[in-house]
Tab-separated table of C-alpha atoms and ligand atoms in Angstrom:
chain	number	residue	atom	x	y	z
A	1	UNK	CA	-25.618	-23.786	32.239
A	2	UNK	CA	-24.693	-20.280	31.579
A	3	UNK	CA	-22.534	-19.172	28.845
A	4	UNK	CA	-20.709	-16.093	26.704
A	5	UNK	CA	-19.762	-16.781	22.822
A	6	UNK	CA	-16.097	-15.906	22.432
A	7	UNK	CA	-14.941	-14.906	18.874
A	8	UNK	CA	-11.152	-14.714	17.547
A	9	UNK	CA	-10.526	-13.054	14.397
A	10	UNK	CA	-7.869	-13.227	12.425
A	11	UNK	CA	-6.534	-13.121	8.687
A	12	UNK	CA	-6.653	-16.555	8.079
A	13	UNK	CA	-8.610	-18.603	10.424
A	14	UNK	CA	-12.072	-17.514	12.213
A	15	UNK	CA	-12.503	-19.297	15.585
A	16	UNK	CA	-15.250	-19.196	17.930
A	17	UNK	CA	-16.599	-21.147	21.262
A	18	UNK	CA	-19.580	-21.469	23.890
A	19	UNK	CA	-17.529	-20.664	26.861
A	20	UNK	CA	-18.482	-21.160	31.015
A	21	UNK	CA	-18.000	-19.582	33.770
A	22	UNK	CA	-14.902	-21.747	34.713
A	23	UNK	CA	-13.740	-21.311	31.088
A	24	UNK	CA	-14.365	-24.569	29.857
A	25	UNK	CA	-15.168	-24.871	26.225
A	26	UNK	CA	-18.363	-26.595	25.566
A	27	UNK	CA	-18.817	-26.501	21.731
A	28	UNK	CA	-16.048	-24.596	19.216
A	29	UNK	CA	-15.528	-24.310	15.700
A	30	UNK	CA	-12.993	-22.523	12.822
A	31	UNK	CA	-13.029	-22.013	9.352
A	32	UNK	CA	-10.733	-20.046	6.898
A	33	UNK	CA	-11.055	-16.411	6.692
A	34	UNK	CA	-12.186	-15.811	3.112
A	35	UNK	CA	-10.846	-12.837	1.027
A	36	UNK	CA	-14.469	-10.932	0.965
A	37	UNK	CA	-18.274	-11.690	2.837
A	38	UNK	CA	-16.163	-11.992	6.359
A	39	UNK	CA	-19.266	-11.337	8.258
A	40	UNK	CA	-21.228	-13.781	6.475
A	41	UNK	CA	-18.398	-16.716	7.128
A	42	UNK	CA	-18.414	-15.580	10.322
A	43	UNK	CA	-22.602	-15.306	10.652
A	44	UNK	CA	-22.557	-19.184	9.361
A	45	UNK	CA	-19.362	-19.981	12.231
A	46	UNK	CA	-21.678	-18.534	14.990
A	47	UNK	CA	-24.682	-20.198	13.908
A	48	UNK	CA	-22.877	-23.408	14.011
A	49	UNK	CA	-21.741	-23.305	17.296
A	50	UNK	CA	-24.729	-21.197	18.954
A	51	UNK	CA	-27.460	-22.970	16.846
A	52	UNK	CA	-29.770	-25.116	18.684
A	53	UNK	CA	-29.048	-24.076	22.334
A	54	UNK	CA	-29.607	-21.718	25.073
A	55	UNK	CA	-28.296	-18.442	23.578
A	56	UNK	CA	-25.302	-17.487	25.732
A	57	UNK	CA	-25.213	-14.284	28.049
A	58	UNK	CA	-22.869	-11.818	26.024
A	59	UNK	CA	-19.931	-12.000	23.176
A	60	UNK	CA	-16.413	-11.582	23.861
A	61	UNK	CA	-14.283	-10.859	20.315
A	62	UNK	CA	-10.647	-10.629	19.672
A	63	UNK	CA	-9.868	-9.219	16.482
A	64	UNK	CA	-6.179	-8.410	14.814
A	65	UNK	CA	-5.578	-5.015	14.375
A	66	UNK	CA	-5.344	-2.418	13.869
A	67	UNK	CA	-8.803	-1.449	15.951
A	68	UNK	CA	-10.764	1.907	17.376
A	69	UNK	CA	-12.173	0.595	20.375
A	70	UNK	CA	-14.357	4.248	20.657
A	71	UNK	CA	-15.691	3.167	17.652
A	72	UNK	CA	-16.301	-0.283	17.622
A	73	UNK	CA	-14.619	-0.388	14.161
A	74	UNK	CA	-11.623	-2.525	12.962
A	75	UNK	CA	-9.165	-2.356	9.924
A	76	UNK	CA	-7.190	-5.913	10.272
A	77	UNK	CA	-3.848	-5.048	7.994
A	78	UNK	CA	-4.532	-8.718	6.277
A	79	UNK	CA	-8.460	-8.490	6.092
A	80	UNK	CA	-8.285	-5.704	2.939
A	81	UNK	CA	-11.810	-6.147	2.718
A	82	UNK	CA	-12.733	-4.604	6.523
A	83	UNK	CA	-11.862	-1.420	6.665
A	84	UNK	CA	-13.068	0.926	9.694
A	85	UNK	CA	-15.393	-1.762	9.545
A	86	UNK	CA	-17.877	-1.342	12.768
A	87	UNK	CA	-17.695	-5.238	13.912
A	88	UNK	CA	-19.096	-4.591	17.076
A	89	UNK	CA	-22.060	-3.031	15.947
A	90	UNK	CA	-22.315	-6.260	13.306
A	91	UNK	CA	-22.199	-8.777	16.229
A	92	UNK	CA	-23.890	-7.136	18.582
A	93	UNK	CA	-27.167	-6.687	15.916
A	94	UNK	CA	-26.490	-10.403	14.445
A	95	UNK	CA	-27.207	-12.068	18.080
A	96	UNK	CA	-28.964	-9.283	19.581
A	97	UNK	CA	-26.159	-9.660	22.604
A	98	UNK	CA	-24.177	-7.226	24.871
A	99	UNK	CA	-20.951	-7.325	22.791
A	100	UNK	CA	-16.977	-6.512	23.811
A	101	UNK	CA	-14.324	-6.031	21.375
A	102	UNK	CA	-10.674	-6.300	21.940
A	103	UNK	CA	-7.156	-6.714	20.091
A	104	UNK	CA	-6.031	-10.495	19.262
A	105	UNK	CA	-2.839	-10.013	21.602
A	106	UNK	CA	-5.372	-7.981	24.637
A	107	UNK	CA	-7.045	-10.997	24.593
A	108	UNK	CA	-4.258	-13.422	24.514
A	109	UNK	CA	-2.868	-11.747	27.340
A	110	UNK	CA	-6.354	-11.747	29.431
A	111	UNK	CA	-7.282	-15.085	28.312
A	112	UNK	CA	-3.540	-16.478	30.312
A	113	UNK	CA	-4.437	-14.293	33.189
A	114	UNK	CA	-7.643	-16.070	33.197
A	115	UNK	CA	-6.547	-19.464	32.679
A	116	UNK	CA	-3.187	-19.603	31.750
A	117	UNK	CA	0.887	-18.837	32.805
A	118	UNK	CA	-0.678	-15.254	33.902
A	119	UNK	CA	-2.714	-16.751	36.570
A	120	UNK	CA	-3.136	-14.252	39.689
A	121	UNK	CA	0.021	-11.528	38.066
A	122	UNK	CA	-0.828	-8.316	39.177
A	123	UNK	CA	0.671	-6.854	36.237
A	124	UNK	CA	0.944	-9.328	33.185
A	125	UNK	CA	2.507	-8.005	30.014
A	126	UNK	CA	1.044	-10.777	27.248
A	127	UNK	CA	2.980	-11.107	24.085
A	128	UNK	CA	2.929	-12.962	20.693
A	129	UNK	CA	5.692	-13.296	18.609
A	130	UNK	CA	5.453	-14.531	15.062
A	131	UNK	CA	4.634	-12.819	12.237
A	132	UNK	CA	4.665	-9.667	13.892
A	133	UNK	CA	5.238	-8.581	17.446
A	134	UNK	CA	1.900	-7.811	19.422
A	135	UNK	CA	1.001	-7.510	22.970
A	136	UNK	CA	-1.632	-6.902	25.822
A	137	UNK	CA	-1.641	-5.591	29.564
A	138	UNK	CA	-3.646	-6.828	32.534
A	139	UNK	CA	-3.467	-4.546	35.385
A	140	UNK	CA	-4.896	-5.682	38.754
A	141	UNK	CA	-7.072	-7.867	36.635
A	142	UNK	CA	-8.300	-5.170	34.287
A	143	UNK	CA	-7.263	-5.696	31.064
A	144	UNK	CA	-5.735	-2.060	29.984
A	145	UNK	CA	-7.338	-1.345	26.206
A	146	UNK	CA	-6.217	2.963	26.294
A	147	UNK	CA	-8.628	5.367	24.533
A	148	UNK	CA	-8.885	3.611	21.121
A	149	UNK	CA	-7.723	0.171	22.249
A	150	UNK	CA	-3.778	0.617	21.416
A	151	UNK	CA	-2.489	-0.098	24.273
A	152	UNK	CA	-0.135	-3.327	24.140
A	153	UNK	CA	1.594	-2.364	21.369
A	154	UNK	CA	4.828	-3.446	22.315
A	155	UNK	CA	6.705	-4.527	19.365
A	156	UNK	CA	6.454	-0.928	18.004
A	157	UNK	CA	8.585	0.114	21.249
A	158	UNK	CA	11.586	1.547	19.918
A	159	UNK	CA	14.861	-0.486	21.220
A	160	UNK	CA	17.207	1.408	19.439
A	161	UNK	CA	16.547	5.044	18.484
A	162	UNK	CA	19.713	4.421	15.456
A	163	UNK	CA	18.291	1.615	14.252
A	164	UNK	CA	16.902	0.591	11.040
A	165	UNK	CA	13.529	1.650	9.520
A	166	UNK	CA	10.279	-0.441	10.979
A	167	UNK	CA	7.628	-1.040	8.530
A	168	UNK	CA	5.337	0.845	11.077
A	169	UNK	CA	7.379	3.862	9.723
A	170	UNK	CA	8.831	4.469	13.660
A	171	UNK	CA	12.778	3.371	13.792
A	172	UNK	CA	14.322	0.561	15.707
A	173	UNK	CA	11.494	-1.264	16.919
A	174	UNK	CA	11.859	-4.453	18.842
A	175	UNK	CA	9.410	-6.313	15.730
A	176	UNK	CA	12.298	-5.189	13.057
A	177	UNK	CA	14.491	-7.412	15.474
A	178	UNK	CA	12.183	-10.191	16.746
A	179	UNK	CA	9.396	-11.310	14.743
A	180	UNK	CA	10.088	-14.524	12.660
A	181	UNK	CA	10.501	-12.801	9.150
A	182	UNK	CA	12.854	-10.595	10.751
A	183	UNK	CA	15.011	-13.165	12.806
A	184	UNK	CA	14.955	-15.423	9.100
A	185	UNK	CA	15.925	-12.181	7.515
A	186	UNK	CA	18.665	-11.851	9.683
A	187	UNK	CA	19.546	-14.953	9.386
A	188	UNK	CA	19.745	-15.799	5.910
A	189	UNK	CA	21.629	-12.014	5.382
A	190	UNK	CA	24.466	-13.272	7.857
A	191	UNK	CA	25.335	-16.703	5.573
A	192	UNK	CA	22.316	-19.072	7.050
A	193	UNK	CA	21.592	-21.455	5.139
A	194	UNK	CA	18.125	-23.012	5.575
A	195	UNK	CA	17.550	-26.827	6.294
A	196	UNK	CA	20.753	-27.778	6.823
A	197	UNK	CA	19.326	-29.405	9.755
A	198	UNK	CA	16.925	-31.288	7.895
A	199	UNK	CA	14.576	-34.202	9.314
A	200	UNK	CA	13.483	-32.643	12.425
A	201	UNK	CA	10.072	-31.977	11.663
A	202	UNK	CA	8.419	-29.653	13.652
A	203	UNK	CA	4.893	-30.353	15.102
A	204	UNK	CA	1.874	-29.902	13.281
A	205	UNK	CA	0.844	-27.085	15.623
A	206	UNK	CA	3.742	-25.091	15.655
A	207	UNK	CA	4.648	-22.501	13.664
A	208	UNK	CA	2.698	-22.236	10.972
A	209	UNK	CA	-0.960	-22.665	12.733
A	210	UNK	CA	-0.271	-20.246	15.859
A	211	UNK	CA	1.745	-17.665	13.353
A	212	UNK	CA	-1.343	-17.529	10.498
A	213	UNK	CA	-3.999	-17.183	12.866
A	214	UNK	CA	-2.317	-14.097	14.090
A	215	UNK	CA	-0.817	-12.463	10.966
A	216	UNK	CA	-2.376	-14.213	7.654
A	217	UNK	CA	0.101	-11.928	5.434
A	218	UNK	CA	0.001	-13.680	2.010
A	219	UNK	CA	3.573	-13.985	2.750
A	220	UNK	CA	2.855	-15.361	6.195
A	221	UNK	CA	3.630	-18.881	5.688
A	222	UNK	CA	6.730	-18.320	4.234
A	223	UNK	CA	8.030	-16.297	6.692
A	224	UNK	CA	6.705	-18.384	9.558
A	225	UNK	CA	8.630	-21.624	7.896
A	226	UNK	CA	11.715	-19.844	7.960
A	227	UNK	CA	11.260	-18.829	11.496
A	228	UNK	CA	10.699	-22.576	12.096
A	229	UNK	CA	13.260	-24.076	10.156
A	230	UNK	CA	15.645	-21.063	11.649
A	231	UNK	CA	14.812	-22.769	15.043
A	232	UNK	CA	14.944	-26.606	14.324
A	233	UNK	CA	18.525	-24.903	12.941
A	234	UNK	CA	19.569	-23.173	16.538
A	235	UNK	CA	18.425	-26.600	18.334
A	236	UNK	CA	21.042	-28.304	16.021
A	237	UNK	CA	23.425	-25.491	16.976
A	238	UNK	CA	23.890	-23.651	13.534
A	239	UNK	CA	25.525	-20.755	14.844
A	240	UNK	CA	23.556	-18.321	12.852
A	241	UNK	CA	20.917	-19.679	13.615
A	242	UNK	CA	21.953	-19.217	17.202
A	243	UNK	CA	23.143	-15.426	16.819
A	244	UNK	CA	19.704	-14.695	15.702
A	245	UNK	CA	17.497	-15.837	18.505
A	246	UNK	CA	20.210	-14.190	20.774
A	247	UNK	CA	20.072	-11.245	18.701
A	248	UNK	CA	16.225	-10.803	18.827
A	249	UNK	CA	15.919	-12.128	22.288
A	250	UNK	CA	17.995	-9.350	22.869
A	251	UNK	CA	15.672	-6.561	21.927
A	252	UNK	CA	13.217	-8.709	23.415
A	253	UNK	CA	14.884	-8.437	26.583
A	254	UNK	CA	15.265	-4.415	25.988
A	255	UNK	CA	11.623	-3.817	25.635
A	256	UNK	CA	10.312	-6.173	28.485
A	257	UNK	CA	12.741	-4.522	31.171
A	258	UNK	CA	11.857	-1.085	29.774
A	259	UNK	CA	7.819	-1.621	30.192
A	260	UNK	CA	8.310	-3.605	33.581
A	261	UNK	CA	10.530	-0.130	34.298
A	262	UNK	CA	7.206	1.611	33.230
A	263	UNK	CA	4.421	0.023	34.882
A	264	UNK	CA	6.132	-2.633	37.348
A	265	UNK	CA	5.242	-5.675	35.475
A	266	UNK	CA	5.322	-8.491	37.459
A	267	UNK	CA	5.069	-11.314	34.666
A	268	UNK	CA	5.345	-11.539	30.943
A	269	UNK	CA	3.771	-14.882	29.280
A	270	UNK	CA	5.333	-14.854	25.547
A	271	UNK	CA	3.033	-16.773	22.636
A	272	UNK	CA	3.006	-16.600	19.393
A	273	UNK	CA	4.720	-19.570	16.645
A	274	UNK	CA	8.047	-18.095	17.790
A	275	UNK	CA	7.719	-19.046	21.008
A	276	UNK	CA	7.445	-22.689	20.110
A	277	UNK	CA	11.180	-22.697	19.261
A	278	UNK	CA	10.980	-22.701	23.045
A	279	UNK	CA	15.039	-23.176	24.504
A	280	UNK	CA	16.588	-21.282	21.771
A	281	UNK	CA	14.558	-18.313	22.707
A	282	UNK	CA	13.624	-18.208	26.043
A	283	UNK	CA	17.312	-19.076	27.055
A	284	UNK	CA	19.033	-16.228	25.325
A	285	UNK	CA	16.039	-13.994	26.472
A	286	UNK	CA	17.103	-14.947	30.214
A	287	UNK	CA	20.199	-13.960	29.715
A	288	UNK	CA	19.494	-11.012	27.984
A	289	UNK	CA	17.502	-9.533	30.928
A	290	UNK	CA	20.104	-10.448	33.637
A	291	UNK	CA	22.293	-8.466	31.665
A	292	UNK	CA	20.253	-5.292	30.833
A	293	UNK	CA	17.995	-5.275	33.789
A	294	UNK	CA	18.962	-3.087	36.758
A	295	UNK	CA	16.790	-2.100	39.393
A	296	UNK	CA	15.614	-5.021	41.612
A	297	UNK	CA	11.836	-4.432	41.019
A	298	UNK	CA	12.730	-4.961	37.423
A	299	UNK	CA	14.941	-8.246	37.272
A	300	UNK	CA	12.328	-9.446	39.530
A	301	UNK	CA	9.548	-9.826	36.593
A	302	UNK	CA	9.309	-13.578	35.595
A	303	UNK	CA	9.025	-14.355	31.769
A	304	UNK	CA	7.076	-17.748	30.847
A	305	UNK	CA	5.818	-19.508	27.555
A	306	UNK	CA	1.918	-19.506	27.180
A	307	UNK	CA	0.267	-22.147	28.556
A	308	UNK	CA	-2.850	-21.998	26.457
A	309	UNK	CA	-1.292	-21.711	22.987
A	310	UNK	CA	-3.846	-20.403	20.204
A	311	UNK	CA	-6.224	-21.112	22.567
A	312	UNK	CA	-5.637	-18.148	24.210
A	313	UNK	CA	-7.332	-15.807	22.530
A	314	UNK	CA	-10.476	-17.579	22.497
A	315	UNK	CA	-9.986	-17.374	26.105
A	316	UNK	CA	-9.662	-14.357	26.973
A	317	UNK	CA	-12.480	-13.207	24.182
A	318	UNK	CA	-14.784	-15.239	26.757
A	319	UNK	CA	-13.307	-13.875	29.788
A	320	UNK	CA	-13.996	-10.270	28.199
A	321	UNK	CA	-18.076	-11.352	27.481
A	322	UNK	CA	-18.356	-12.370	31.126
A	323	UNK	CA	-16.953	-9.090	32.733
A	324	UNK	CA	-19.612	-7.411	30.195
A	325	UNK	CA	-22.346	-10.044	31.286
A	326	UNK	CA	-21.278	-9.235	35.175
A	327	UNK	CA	-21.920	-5.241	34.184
A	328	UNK	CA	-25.213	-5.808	32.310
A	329	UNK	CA	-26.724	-8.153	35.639
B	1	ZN	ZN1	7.487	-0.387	14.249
């Protein structure tokens, strides 16, 4: 049976997976990112799950950013070994296969068009909340890279031009508002006090999982707990811990009616360990866009939670091989 190899890279975790044609998996494997030798962790991960059957038609990655598509090249901000490191070039000589390189969230977002809450959108903004804010477009299908694969970059969308300074160096972005560390932040800077909710333990693939395999920041985990422990908080009904999600569903709400104004988005799917909170977000976010949305074509768009999960990526890495596999046939 034919089949591509799909690849997701992040800072802590290394996935890949023998994917079909349907976009079943049929054999998958992670390990840790290590600090330095990436590509030969990730030579010994595709060995494993390649080794000892039919090679596959093409390879599909997904790599955290940032990335120059033109080049082939990425410089992950929590990978400080790779930098302008040419990882398609790497892959493509390692298994001698046609080889297509995209951003972690591009591929989130194609892999739920594929198989996922994007299923037949016309125009699907993906986006993944949790450590940081990233995102990816699929237009008529197509997933939309731009010239040096930057396009998606939605949490560096400024939602309020007098805001305060992003870490991107740009001012007001929706991230500085919306990303876990920044709704804890908020949080624990307006009297929160963590865990006063305690005993509702999250699930084991919540938070923490979805929000390293994106981000991988040494100070990842930390900020991820908070985010989760912030939410188990808003369930309870801690009401700072209920003025933040509003807060940052908020500028959430800004940025999605402002690029459905743009490009006449017809769906967003939202992933990312944020999105687990699930209620506590996605409520105040409805709200937020009945109140800021105007024109019909944009309170129209229809905001869901991923349906894949960190599987995502993987998936739309796969779906990415087999439009390459299609062009090389
Ligand atoms: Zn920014």
């Amino acid at each position: 049976m034919a089949r591509v190899l799909a690849i997701d890279i992040g800072g802590t975790k290394l996935a890949a997976a023998l994917v079909d044609e349907a976009g079943s998996m049929l054999r998958s494997a992670t390990r840790p990112t290590p600090r330095t030798d990436v590509m030969v962790a990730l030579a010994a991960l595709i060995e494993e799950v390649t080794g000892g059957g039919p090679a596959p038609e093409a390879v599909g990655i997904g790599c955290a950013g940032p990335l120059d598509l033109a080049a082939g090249t990425v410089s992950p901000v929590n990978m400080p070994s790779w930098r302008g490191f040419p990882l398609r070039d790497e892959v493509r000589a390692l298994t001698g296969l046609p080889t297509m390189l995209a951003g972690d969230a591009q591929c989130m977002a194609l892999g739920e068009h594929w198989l996922g809450a994007g299923r037949g959108s016309s125009a699907l903004l993906g986006i993944v909340v949790s450590t940081g804010i990233g995102g990816g477009l699929v237009i008529d299908g197509v997933p939309l890279l731009g010239p040096n694969g930057n396009a998606g970059h939605v949490g560096h969308m400024t939602i309020d031009p007098y805001g305060e300074r992003c870490e991107c160096g740009g001012r007001g972005c929706v991230e500085h508002y919306s990303s876990g560390p920044n709704l804890a932040r908020w949080a624990l800077a307006n009297g929160w006090t963590p865990g006063r909710t305690d005993g509702l333990d999250g699930p084991a693939n919540g938070l923490d999982g979805t929000a390293g395999s994106r981000n991988g920041a040494p100070d990842v985990r930390n900020g991820a707990a908070d985010a989760r422990a912030l939410a188990q908080d808003a369930a309870a009904g801690d009401p700072v811990a209920v003025a933040a999600f509003e807060r940052g569903a908020r500028a959430l709400a800004g940025m999605i009616a402002s690029t459905a104004a743009a490009i006449e988005l017809t769906k967003v799917v939202i992933g990312g360990g944020v999105s687990a909170a699930g209620p506590v977000l996605f409520d105040p976010l409805a709200r937020a866009l009945d109140d800021v949305a105007g024109l019909a074509f944009v309170r129209a768009v229809k905001v869901e939670p991923t349906t894949l999960g960190v599987r995502a990526g993987l998936a739309g890495a796969a779906k990415l091989a087999w439009s390459q596999s299609r062009t090389v046939a």
